[in-house]
CSV table of C-alpha atoms in Angstrom, one decimal:
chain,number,residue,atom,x,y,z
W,1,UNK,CA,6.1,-26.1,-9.4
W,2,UNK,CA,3.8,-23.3,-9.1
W,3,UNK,CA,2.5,-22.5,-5.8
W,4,UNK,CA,-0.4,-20.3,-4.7
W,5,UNK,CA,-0.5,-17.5,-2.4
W,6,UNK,CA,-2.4,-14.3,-1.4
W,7,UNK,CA,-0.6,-11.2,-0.5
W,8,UNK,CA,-0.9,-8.2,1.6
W,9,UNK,CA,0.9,-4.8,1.1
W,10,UNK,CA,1.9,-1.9,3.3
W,11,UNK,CA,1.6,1.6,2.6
W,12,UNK,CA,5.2,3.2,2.3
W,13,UNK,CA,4.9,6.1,0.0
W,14,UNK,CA,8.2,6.0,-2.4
W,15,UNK,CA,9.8,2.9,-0.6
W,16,UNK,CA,6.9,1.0,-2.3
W,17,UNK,CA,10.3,-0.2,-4.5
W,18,UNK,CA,11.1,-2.3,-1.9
W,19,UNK,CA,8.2,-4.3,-1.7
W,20,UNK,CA,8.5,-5.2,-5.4
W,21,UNK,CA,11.9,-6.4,-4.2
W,22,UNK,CA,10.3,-8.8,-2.2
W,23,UNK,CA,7.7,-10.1,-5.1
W,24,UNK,CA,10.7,-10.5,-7.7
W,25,UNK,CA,11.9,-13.4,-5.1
W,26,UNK,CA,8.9,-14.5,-4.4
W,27,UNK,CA,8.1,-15.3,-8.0
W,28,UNK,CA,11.3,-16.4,-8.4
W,29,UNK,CA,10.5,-19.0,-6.4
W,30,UNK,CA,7.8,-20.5,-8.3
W,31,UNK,CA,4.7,-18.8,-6.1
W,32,UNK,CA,1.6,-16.9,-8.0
W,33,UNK,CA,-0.6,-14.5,-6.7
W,34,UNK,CA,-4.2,-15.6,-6.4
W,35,UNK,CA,-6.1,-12.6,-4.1
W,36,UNK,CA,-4.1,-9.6,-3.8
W,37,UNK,CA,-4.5,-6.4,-1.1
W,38,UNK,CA,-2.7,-3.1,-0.4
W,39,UNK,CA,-3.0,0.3,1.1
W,40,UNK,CA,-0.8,3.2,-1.2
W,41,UNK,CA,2.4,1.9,-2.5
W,42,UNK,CA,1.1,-1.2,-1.7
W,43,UNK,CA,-2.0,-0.5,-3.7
W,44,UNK,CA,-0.4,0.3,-6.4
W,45,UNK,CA,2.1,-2.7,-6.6
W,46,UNK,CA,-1.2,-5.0,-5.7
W,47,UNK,CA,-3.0,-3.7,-8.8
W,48,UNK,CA,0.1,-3.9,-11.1
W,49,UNK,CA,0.2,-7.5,-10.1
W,50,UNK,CA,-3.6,-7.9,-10.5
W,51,UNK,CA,-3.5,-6.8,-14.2
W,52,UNK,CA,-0.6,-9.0,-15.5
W,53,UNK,CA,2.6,-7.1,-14.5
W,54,UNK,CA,5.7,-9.3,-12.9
W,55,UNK,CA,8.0,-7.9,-10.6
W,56,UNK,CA,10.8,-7.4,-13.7
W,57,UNK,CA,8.5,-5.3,-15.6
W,58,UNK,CA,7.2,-3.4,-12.2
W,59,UNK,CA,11.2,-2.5,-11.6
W,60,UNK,CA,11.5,-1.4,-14.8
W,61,UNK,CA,8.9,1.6,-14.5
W,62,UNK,CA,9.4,2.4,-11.5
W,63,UNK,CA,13.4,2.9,-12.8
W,64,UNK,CA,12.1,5.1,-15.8
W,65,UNK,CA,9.7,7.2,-13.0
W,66,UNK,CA,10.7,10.8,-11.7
W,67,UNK,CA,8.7,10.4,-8.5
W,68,UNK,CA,9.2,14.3,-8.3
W,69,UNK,CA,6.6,15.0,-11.1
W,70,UNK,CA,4.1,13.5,-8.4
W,71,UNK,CA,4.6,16.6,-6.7
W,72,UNK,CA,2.6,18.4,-9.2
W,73,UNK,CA,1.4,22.1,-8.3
W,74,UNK,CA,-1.6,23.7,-8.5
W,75,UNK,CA,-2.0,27.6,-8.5
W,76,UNK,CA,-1.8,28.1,-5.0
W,77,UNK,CA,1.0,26.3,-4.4
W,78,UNK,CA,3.2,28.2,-6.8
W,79,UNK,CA,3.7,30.8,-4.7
W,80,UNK,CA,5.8,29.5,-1.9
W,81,UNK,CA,5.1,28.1,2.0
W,82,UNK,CA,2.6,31.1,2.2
W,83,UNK,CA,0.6,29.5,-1.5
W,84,UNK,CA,1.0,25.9,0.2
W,85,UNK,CA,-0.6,27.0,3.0
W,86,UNK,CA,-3.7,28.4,1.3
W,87,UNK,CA,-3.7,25.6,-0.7
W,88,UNK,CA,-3.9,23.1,2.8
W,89,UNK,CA,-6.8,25.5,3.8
W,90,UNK,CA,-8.9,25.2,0.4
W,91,UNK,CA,-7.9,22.6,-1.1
W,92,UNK,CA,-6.8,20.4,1.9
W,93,UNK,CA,-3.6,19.1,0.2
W,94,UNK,CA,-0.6,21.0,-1.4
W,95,UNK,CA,-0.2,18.2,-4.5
W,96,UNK,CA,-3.0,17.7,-6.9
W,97,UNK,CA,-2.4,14.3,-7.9
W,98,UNK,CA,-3.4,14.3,-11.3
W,99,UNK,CA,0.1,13.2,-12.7
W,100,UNK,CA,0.2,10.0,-10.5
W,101,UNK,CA,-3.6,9.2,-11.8
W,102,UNK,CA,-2.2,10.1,-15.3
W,103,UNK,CA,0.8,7.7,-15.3
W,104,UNK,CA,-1.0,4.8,-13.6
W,105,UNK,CA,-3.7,5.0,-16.0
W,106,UNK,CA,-1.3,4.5,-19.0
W,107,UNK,CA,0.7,1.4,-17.3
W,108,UNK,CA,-3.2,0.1,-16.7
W,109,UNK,CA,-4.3,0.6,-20.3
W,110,UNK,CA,-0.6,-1.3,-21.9
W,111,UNK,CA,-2.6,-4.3,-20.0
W,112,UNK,CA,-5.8,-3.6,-21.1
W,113,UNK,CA,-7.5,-3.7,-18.0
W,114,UNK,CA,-8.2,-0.3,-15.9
W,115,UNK,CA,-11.6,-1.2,-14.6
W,116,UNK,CA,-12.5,-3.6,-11.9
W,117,UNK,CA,-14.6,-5.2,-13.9
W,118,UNK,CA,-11.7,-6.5,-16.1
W,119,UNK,CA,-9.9,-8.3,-13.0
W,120,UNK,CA,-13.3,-10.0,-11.6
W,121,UNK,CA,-12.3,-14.0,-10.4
W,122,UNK,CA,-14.8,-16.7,-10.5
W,123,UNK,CA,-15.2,-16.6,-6.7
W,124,UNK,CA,-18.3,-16.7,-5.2
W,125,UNK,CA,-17.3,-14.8,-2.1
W,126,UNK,CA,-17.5,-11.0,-2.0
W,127,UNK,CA,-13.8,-10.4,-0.4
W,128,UNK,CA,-12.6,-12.2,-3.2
W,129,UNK,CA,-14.7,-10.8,-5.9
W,130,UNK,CA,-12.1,-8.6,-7.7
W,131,UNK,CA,-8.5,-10.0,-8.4
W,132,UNK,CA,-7.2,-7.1,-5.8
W,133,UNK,CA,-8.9,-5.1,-3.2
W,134,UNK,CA,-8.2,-1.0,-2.4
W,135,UNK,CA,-8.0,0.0,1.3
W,136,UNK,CA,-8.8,4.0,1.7
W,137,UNK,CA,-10.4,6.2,4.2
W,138,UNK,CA,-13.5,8.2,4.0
W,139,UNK,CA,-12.9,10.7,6.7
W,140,UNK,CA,-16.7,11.7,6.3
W,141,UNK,CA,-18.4,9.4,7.8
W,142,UNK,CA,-15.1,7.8,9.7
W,143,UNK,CA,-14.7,4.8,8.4
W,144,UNK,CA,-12.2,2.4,5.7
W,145,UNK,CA,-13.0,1.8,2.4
W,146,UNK,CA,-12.3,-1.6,0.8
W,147,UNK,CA,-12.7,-1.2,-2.5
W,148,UNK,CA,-14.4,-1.8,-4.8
W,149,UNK,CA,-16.9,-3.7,-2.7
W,150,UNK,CA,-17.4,-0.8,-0.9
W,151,UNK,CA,-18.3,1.8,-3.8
W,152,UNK,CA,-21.9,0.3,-3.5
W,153,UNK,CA,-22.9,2.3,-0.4
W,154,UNK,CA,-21.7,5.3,-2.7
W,155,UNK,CA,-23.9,4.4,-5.7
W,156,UNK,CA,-21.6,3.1,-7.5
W,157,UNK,CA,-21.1,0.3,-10.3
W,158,UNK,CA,-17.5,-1.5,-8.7
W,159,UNK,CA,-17.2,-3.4,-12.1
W,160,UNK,CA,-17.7,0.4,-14.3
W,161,UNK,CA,-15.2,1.8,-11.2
W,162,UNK,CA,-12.1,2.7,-12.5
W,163,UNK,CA,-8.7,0.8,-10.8
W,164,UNK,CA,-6.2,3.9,-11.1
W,165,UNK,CA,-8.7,6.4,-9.3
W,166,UNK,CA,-9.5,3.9,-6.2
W,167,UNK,CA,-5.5,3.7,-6.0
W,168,UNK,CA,-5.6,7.4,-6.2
W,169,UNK,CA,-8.2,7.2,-3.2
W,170,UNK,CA,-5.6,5.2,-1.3
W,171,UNK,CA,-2.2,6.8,-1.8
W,172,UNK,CA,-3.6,10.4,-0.8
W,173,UNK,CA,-1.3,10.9,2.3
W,174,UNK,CA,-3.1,13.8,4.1
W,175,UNK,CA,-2.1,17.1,3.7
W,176,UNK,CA,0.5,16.3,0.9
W,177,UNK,CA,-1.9,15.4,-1.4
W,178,UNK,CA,-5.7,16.8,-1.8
W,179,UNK,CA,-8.2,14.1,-1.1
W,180,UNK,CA,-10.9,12.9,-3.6
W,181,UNK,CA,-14.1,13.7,-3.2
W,182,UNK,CA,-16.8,11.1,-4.1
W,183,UNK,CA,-20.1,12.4,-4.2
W,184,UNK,CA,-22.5,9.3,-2.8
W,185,UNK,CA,-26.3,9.1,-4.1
W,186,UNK,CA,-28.0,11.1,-2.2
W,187,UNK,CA,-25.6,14.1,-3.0
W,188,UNK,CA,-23.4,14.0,0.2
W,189,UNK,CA,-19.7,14.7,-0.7
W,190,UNK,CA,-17.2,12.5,1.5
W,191,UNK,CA,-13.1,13.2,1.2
W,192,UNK,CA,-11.5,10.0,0.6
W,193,UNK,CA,-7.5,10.1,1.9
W,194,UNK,CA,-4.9,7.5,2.0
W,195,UNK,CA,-5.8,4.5,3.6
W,196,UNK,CA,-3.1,4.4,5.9
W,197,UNK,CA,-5.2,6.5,8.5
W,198,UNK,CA,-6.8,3.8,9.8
W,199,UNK,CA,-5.2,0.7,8.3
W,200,UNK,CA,-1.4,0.6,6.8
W,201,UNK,CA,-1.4,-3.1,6.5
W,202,UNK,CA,-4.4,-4.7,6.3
W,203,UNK,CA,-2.7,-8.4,6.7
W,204,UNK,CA,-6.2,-9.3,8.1
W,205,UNK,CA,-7.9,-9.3,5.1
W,206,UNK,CA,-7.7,-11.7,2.9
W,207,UNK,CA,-8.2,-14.9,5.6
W,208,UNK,CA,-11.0,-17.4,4.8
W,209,UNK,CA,-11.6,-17.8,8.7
W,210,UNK,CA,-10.8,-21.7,8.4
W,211,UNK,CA,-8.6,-24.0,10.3
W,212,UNK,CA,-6.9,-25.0,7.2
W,213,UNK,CA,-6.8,-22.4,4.3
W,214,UNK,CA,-5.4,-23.8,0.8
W,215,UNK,CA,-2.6,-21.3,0.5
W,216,UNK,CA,-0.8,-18.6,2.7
W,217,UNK,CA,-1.4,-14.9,2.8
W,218,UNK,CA,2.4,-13.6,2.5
W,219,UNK,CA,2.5,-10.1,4.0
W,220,UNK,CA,5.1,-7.7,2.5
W,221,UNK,CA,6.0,-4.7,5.3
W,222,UNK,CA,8.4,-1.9,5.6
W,223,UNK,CA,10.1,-1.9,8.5
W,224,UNK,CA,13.4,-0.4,10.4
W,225,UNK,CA,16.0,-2.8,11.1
W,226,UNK,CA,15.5,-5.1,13.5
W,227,UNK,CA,12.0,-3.9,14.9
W,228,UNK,CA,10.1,-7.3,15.3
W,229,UNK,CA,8.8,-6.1,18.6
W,230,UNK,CA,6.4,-3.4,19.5
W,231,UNK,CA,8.4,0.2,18.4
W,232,UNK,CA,9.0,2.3,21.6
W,233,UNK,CA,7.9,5.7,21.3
W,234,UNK,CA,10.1,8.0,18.8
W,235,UNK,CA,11.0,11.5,19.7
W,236,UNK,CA,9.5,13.7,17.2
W,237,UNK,CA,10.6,17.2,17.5
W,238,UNK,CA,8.2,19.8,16.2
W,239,UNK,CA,9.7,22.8,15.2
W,240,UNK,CA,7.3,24.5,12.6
W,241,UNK,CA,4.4,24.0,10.7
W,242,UNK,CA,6.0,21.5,8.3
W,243,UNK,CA,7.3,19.3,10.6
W,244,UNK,CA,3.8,19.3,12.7
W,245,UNK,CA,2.2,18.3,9.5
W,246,UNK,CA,5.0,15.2,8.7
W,247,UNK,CA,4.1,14.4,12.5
W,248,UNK,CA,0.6,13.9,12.6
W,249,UNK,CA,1.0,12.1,8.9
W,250,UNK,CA,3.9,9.6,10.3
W,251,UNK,CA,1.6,8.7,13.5
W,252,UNK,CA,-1.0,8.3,11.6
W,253,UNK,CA,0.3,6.0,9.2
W,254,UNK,CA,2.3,4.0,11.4
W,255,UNK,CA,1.2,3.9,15.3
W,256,UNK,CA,-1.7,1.7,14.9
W,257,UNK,CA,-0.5,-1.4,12.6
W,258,UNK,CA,2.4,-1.6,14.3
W,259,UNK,CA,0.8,-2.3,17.6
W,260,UNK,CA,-1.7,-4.7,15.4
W,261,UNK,CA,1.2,-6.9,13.8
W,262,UNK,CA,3.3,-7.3,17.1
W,263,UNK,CA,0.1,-9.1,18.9
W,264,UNK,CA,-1.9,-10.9,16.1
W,265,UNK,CA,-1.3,-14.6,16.2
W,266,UNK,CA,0.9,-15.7,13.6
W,267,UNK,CA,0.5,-12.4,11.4
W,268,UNK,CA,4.8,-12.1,12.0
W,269,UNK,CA,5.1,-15.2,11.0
W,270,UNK,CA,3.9,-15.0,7.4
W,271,UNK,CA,5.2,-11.5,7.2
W,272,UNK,CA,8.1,-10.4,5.1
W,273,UNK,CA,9.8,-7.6,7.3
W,274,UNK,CA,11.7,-4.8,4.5
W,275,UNK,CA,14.2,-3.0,6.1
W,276,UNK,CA,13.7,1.0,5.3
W,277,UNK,CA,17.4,1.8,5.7
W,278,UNK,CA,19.9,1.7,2.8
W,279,UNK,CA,23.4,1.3,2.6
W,280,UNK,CA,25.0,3.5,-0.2
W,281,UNK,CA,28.2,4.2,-0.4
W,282,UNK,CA,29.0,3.3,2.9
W,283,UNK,CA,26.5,5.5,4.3
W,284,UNK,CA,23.3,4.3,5.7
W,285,UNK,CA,20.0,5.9,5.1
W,286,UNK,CA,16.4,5.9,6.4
W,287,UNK,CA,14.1,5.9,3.3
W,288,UNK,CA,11.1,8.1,4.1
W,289,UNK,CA,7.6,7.7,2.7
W,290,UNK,CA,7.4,11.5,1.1
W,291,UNK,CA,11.5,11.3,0.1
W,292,UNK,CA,10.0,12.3,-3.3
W,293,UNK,CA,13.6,13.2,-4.8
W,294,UNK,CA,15.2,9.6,-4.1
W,295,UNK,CA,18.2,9.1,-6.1
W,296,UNK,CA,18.4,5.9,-8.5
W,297,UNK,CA,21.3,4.3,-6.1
W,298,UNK,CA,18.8,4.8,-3.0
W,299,UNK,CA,16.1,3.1,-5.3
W,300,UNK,CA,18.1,0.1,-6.1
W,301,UNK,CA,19.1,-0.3,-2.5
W,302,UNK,CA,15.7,-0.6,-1.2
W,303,UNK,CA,14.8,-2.9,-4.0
W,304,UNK,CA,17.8,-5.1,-2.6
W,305,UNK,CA,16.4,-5.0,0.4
W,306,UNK,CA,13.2,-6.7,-0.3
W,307,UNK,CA,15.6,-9.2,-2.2
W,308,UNK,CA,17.3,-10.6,0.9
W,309,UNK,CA,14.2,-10.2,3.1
W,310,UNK,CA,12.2,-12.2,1.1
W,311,UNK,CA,15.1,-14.8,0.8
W,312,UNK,CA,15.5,-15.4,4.4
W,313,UNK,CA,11.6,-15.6,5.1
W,314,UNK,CA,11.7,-18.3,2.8
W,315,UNK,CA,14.5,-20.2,3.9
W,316,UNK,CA,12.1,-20.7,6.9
W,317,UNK,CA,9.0,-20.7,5.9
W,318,UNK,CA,7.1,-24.0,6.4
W,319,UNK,CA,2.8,-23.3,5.5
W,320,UNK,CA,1.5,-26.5,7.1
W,321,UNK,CA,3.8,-25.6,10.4
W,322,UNK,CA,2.2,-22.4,10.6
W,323,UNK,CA,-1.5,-23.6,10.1
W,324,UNK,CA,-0.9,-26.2,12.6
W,325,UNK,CA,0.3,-23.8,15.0
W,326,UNK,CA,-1.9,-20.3,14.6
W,327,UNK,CA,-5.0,-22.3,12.6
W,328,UNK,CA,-5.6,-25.7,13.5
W,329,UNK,CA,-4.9,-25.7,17.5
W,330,UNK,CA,-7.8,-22.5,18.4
W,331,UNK,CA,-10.4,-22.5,20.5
């Protein structure tokens, strides 16, 4: 039996393979997505699943993908920590992007769909407009992007928008990667980064605001071991530039979802929790978001993980339990 379901995807840089984990079980057993959201990683797995890719087939290129050619140079940043640097200064990000844009582009265009426009639904509602919606950050004007809706206050046409560049939009982690600048109609030039900044998991989203919504919103979020509460402060040493830079990303990325999903009513509940550490080789390890050089083994691990954590939210999962107790009983 088929059964229907949104979804909602964290940001996670290259332990986005883990959340695809997760979906392969999830399909497995028997649910399809209907309205689909992510920010980064999770953008880009929403939007595969948006334009007709499975889990199987999402594995599978992800497998074939040297995430280190996403660490493509520019001039500047030939020339060692001294070129990176100037490239932070003028460029605001050390990677261009352009490979990631490139290869997304393609796996669009097997599908035949690589503008909104070819993934609108028949709903009449805007939030569900488009078969998957975009969260960046437009650190102009201070505020998140849901896109495409929001590519109208820019001008633009969402439908003619193209899907790979929004995702673009949303996996620029700053300082990493150089933001895109989208130039709005009056001629103002706003620096879109990675979504993350001011929303990681945007499990809020999709909800229809009623006491008894047809299907579930299943969350999928990266998580260490363990951590269903509110995390306790990390130490975070700074000891150079680098390492100030990872600092500032990592809080930003993480320190204000994580508050967010430990108080929301019900938003744990319909959350499948992915574990971030892997066990290879008898050695455990703590996937980061910019570990561009994963090894296949680590890879495979994480997709494991998403495996088993989507198994054992299912084994308890009960939809008309959870409506009746976060839905159905508010003020």
């Amino acid at each position: 039996m088929l059964l229907k379901t949104d979804a909602v995807f964290e940001g996670g840089g290259v332990k986005g393979i883990g959340l695809v984990g997760a979906v392969y079980e999830i399909e497995k057993a028997g649910y399809v997505f209907e309205n689909l959201a992510g920010t980064s990683a999770g953008a880009i797995v929403a939007s595969l699943l948006a334009v007709g890719y499975n889990a199987e087939e999402i594995k599978r290129e992800l497998e074939q993908l040297d995430y280190s050619k996403f660490k493509d140079k520019g001039l500047l940043d030939k020339f060692g920590f001294p070129g990176k640097a100037f490239s932070i200064c003028f460029e605001y990000g050390i990677y261009e992007g352009r490979y990631f844009e490139k290869w997304f582009e393609d796996l669009l265009e097997i599908k035949g769909k690589t503008k909104f426009g070819d993934i609108k639904t028949n709903y009449p509602e805007e939030r569900y407009k488009y078969k998957v919606q975009v969260i960046a950050t437009d650190i102009t004007d201070r505020r998140l992007l849901v896109l495409p809706g929001d590519l109208k206050d820019f001008g633009y046409d969402p439908d003619q928008f193209s899907i790979s560049r929004a995702v673009r939009m949303s996996m620029s982690i700053p300082f990493f990667f150089e933001p895109i600048k989208l130039q709005d109609s009056s001629g103002r030039t706003h620096f879109i980064v990675d979504g993350g900044v001011l929303s990681n998991y945007p499990i809020w989203l999709l909800d229809d605001g009623t006491s008894n919504p047809p299907w579930p919103t299943f969350g999928f979020k990266l998580i260490e071991p363990d951590k269903r509460i509110l995390k306790k402060p990390d130490w975070n040493p700074i000891k150079n530039p680098l390492t100030f830079i990872k600092a500032i990303v990592s809080s930003m990325l993480e320190a204000h979802d994580k508050y967010h999903i430990s108080k929301s009513q019900g938003d744990f509940d319909r959350t499948i929790m992915i574990p971030t550490v892997v066990n290879v080789g008898g050695n455990e390890k703590d996937v980061k978001a910019t570990d561009f050089e994963i090894s296949g083994e680590d890879s495979e691990a994480l997709f494991r993980n998403g495996q088993a954590a989507a198994v054992e939210f299912l084994a308890k999962w009960n939809f008309e339990e959870w409506k009746r107790q976060y839905r159905q009983n508010r003020s």
